[in-house]
Short mmCIF file of C-alpha atoms in Angstrom, two decimals:
data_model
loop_
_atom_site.label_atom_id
_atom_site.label_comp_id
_atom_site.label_asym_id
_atom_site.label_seq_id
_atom_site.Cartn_x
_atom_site.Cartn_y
_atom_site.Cartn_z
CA UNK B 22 -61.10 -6.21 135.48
CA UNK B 23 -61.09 -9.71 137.13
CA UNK B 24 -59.55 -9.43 140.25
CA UNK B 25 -57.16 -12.59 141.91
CA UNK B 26 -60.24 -14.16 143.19
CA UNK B 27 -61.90 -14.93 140.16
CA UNK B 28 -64.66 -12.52 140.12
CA UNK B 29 -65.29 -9.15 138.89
CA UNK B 30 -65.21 -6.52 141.17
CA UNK B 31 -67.29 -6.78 144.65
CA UNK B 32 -69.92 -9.57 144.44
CA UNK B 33 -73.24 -9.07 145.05
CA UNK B 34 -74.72 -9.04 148.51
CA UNK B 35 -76.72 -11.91 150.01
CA UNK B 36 -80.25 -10.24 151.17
CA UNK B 37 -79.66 -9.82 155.34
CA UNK B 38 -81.25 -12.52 157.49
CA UNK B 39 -83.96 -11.68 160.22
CA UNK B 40 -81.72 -13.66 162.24
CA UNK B 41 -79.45 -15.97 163.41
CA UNK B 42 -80.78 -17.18 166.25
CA UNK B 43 -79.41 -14.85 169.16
CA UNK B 44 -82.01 -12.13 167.74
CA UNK B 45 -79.35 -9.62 166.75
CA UNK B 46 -80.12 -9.16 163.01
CA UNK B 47 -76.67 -10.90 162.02
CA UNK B 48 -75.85 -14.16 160.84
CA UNK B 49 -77.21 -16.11 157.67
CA UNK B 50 -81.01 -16.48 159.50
CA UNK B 51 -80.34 -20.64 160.15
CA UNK B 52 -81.44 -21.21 163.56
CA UNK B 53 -83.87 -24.29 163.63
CA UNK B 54 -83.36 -26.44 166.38
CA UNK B 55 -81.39 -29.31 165.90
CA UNK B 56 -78.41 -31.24 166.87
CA UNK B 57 -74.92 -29.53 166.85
CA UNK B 58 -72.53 -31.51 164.98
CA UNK B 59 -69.34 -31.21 167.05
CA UNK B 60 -71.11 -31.70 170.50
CA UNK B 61 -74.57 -33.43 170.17
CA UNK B 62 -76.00 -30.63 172.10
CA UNK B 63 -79.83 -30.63 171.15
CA UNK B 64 -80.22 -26.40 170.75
CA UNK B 65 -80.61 -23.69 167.97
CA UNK B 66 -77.91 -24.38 165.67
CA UNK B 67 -75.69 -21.65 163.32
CA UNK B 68 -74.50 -22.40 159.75
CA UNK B 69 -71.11 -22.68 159.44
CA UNK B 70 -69.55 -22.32 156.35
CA UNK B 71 -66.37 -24.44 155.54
CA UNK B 72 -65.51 -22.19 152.85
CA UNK B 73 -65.63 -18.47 153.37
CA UNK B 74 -68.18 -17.12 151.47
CA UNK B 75 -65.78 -13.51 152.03
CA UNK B 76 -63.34 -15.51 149.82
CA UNK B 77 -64.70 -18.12 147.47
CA UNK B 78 -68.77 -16.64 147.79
CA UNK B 79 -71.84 -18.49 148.14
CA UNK B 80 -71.26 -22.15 148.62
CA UNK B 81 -73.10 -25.31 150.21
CA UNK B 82 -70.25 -26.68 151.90
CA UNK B 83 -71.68 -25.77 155.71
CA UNK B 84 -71.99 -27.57 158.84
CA UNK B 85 -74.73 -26.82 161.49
CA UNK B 86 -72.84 -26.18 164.53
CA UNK B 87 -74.89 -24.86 167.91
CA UNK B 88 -73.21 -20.64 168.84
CA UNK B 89 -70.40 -22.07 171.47
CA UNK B 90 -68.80 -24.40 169.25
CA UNK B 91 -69.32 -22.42 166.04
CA UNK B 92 -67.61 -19.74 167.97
CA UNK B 93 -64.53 -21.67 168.92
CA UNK B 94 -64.42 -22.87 165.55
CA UNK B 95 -64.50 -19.30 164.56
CA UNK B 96 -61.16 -18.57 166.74
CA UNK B 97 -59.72 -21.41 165.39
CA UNK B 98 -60.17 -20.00 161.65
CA UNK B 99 -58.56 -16.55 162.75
CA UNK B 100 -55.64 -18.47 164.33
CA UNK B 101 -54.85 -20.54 161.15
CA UNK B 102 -55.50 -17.51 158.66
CA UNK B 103 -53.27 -15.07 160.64
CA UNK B 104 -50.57 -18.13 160.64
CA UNK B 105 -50.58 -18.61 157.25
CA UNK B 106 -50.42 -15.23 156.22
CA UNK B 107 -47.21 -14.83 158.38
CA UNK B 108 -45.96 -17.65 156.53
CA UNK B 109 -46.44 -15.43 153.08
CA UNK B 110 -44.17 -12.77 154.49
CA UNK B 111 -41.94 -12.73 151.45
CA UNK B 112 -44.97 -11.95 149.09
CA UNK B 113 -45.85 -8.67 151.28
CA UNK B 114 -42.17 -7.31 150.90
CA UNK B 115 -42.06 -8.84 147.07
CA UNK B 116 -45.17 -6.61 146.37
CA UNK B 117 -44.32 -3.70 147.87
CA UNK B 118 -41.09 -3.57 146.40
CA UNK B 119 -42.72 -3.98 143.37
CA UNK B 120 -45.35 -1.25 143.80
CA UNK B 121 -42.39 1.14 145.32
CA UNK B 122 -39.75 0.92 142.38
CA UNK B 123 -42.90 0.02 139.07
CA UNK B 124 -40.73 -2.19 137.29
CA UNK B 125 -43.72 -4.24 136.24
CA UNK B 126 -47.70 -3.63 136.03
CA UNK B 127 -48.90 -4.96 139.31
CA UNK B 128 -51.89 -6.57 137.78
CA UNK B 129 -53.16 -9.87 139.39
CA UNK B 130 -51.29 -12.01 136.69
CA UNK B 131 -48.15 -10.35 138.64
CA UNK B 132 -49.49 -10.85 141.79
CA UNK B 133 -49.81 -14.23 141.11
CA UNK B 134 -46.44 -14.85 140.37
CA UNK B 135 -45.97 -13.20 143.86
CA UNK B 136 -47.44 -16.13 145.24
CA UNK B 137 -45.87 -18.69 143.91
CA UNK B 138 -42.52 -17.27 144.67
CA UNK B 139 -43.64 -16.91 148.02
CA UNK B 140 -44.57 -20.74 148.21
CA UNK B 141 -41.72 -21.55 146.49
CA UNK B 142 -39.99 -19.94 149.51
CA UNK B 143 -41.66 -21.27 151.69
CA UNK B 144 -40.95 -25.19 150.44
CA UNK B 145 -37.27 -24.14 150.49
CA UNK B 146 -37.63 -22.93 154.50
CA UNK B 147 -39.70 -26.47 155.05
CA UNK B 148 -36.92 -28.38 153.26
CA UNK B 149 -33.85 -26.80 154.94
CA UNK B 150 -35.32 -26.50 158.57
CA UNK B 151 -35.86 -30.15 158.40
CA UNK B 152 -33.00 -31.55 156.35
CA UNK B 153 -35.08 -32.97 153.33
CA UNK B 154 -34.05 -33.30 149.89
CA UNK B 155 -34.98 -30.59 147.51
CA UNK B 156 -37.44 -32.69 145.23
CA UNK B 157 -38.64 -34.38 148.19
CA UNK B 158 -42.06 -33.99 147.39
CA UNK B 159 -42.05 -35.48 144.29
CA UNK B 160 -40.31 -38.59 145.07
CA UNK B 161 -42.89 -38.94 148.01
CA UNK B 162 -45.41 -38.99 145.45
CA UNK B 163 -43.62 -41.18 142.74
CA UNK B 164 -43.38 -43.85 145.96
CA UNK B 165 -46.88 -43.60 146.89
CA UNK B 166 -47.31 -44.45 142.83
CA UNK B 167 -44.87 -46.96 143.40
CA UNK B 168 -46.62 -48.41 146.14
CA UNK B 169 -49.86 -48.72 144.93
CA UNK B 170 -48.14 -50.82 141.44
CA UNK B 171 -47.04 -53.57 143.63
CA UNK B 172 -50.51 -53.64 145.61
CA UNK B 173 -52.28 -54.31 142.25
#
């Protein structure tokens, strides 16, 4: 069964590195000595990946970052994931609901609906704590369209 993520069950493990630099075992084995990209620090840099490979899997989107800075980056990540997930609060209590009274298969299709309800919340939190319009994102973008018209 595909699961929400795409892919079917677990994914297959990358091999383990040697190491990542700091000789503990851990880490995707970059550490070649280079330039780190956020301070210009010349040391043994770590890969960074952009993209979570826990979430979307292997990708290429990395920067080379030297430990300090790809640790503070790191914090920053946890920060920003554990903010949005508050901010999906209505899907948690929408699924387990759900699951409590099984009024509908919680497959992923249903899960997914989930979600969007709980963005859909969201937008309609945004809108009222800040006095917008209800369709104020799409007349944002039909002036941007607008805009661009009489630039041409």
């Amino acid at each position: 069964m595909k699961k929400a993520n795409g892919r079917n069950g677990a994914r297959p493990r990358e091999p383990k590195s040697k190491s990542n630099g700091n000789g503990n075992g851990n880490g995707n084995g970059y550490n070649k000595y280079g330039v780190c990209s956020k301070c210009e620090k010349e040391t043994i840099l770590t890969e960074h990946h952009i993209w979570k490979r826990s979430v979307w899997g292997p990708n290429d989107c990395t920067v080379f970052l030297c430990r300090d800075c790809h640790d503070e980056l790191e914090r920053k990540v946890r920060i920003m994931e554990n903010m949005i997930l508050r901010l999906f609060m209505f899907c948690y209590e929408a699924l387990y609901y759900d699951f409590m009274n099984g009024e509908e298969e919680l497959n992923d299709e249903h899960i997914m609906k989930i979600c969007f309800g709980g963005l859909e919340e969201i937008k309609k939190s945004v809108t009222e704590s800040i006095e917008l319009e209800e369709d104020w994102a799409i007349k944002r973008m039909q002036n941007k369209v607008s805009l661009k018209k009489i630039e041409e």
